[in-house]
Amino acid sequence: MNKSICQLCSLKSSAAEMLSDKEICILGENCAETHYNPGDIIIKQDAHSTNVVYLKSGLVKIHIDGIIKDKIIKITKAPAYLCLPSNFGDKINHFSATALEPTTVCFINLDVFKKFIYENGDFAYQIILDMSKNELENFHNCLNNAQKQNIGRVADVILFFANTIYNSNTFRLPVTREELAALAGITRESVSRILTEFNNDKILEVNGRQITILNEKLLIQISEKG
Amino acid sequence: MNKSICQLCSLKSSAAEMLSDKEICILGENCAETHYNPGDIIIKQDAHSTNVVYLKSGLVKIHIDGIIKDKIIKITKAPAYLCLPSNFGDKINHFSATALEPTTVCFINLDVFKKFIYENGDFAYQIILDMSKNELENFHNCLNNAQKQNIGRVADVILFFANTIYNSNTFRLPVTREELAALAGITRESVSRILTEFNNDKILEVNGRQITILNEKLLIQISEKG
DNA sequence: CGACTGCTTGATGTTGCTCAACGTGCGTGG
DNA sequence: CCACGCACGTTGAGCAACATCAAGCAGTCG
């Protein structure tokens, strides 16, 4: 881990942009940067949550060991704070976070972070904005998972990677079929079947993890109508 | 609607407790109290979100018109802020809120609320705490709905009313079977079947909307193992 | 009394999970 | 270098869980 020079950081969060020079200095002294490779565990579920975790670059999955099987809550792209609610809730990490791509993370001292909230209204407001957007997104996901059937969920996940993560209709999945299933809340067999079906119907071109969307309109339809 | 005298209000939120006398005064001038009866709509989905909504007393359901059918996101008991994320997100209400019992609500001017966040760190921190707890709860719900089968979901909902809403093993459901189904994410027929099954197995005593939990231990087991 | 709402129960069809078999690529150790 | 185990992926068959459809009942309101 390195003490980071936050003044020079070009990847500040919108909240950190609100900090004064003096506060940025304090941040730098209470902040450690770490690098992770794909598969590395960044946060472990049920561990004590002692730091705010800022995802500076990279891609991670937020997941939880369910009673029965692992469930991936969501995929988060930098920049983002990871699991703020765990920091302020009961101080226990409710989720694990694992890197999917090479990822850089800053661990920020929780007390310093709190101090900023107390003393810098603009900072606090940005954090609240951030949490609000997050929660709305989560609700959207929940609804999908609650009402759609398998084919719609898979369509959803594909569109999510295309639109939100890679901004491209052709991309390489950063996850296995197993993880895809955990994300959609179904079995890996079902994922497999649906992907080959999409391939046969010329909706996708599937080649291992390489995906190309051929008929986006239809895919959106499938995603929407369930 | 009445201008409320916030100074004398005994049902302040933990955030409002942090306000100074002067701020409470400002709050009083920018706050309107309204009463609702069961079935009354408090917030309407897709409407412009112009006020912070504080649930002072009563019980409401937060729901959303899905593509296919209505889904109840959750049941919220006073005291609580309703839908803060909608206020700070895109200013559109993402959910509807409907009273289930006689309910009192304070509408607070959003600009005044923001001002408090900017200028009073304790207030901002309490709001963040509140949102954090909310989000953790929501995740818990999401997980349940994602992994459990029908019988476990119904057990969950019954335990929720017993433990969280009424703090008693005998209570009267504030919702129809239809709403119970929308809350558990299943059909009303399934709810019906499972409740009679619970009744036959002496787990519950079901008498219309009147519920008594006879075998809580078993009910918890059913809820946990899915 | 008829219309309506809320609830229950049974019959039937569909969805998707489980289980099992098998193919493939990769790394390890003999 | 080959044999083997292992993770990942695909495919098919059977079955359980649920939704849907349909019918009927009780209570209520005009």
XYZ file of C-alpha atoms in Angstrom, chain A residues 2-97:
96
model
C 1.130 3.540 -0.716
C 0.189 6.772 0.885
C -1.506 8.500 -2.004
C -1.073 12.046 -3.101
C -4.696 12.976 -3.337
C -3.976 16.516 -4.510
C -2.680 15.166 -7.790
C -5.300 12.452 -8.181
C -7.238 12.859 -11.390
C -9.814 10.279 -10.421
C -11.497 12.040 -7.531
C -15.108 11.295 -6.654
C -17.621 14.102 -7.148
C -17.759 14.376 -3.362
C -13.980 14.678 -3.038
C -14.065 17.490 -5.600
C -15.859 19.527 -2.972
C -13.031 19.326 -0.444
C -10.808 22.290 0.304
C -7.048 22.123 -0.211
C -6.572 21.630 3.482
C -9.120 18.817 3.591
C -7.549 17.126 0.573
C -4.310 17.197 2.506
C -5.927 15.484 5.466
C -7.481 12.972 3.077
C -4.047 12.171 1.646
C -2.727 11.399 5.092
C -5.589 9.040 5.869
C -5.919 7.174 2.666
C -4.126 4.127 1.278
C -4.167 2.929 -2.293
C -4.093 -0.762 -3.218
C -4.108 -2.669 -6.464
C -6.051 -5.862 -7.126
C -6.017 -8.437 -9.882
C -9.058 -10.285 -11.237
C -10.302 -12.758 -8.647
C -8.780 -10.904 -5.699
C -11.108 -10.276 -2.798
C -11.336 -6.612 -1.832
C -13.945 -6.745 0.899
C -15.004 -9.821 2.788
C -18.537 -10.349 3.972
C -19.090 -10.358 7.779
C -15.742 -8.705 8.410
C -15.615 -5.533 10.450
C -15.974 -2.496 8.242
C -13.309 -0.017 9.277
C -12.643 1.972 6.139
C -14.526 3.673 3.405
C -13.663 1.930 0.155
C -13.355 4.070 -2.938
C -13.130 2.262 -6.267
C -10.749 4.424 -8.276
C -10.426 2.311 -11.407
C -11.502 -1.127 -12.543
C -14.516 -3.381 -12.218
C -15.796 -5.398 -9.255
C -18.651 -7.690 -8.359
C -20.603 -7.159 -5.141
C -21.844 -10.508 -3.921
C -23.244 -12.290 -0.926
C -23.130 -15.889 0.268
C -26.779 -16.782 0.377
C -28.097 -19.669 2.421
C -28.179 -21.808 -0.665
C -25.890 -20.305 -3.253
C -23.798 -17.255 -3.996
C -25.750 -14.293 -5.316
C -24.135 -11.412 -7.184
C -25.889 -8.243 -6.140
C -24.380 -6.091 -8.828
C -21.387 -5.231 -10.933
C -19.851 -1.871 -10.118
C -17.590 0.165 -12.372
C -15.182 2.851 -11.163
C -15.541 5.514 -9.958
C -17.714 4.588 -7.004
C -17.794 4.168 -3.262
C -18.297 0.528 -2.348
C -20.775 -0.408 0.324
C -21.149 2.943 2.070
C -24.274 1.652 3.829
C -22.175 -1.003 5.548
C -19.842 1.714 6.821
C -22.626 3.719 8.387
C -24.999 0.925 9.234
C -23.882 -1.679 11.728
C -20.175 -1.584 10.843
C -20.257 -5.076 9.436
C -19.710 -5.741 5.752
C -22.906 -7.194 4.434
C -21.322 -8.083 1.110
C -18.108 -9.230 -0.392
C -16.443 -7.348 -3.231
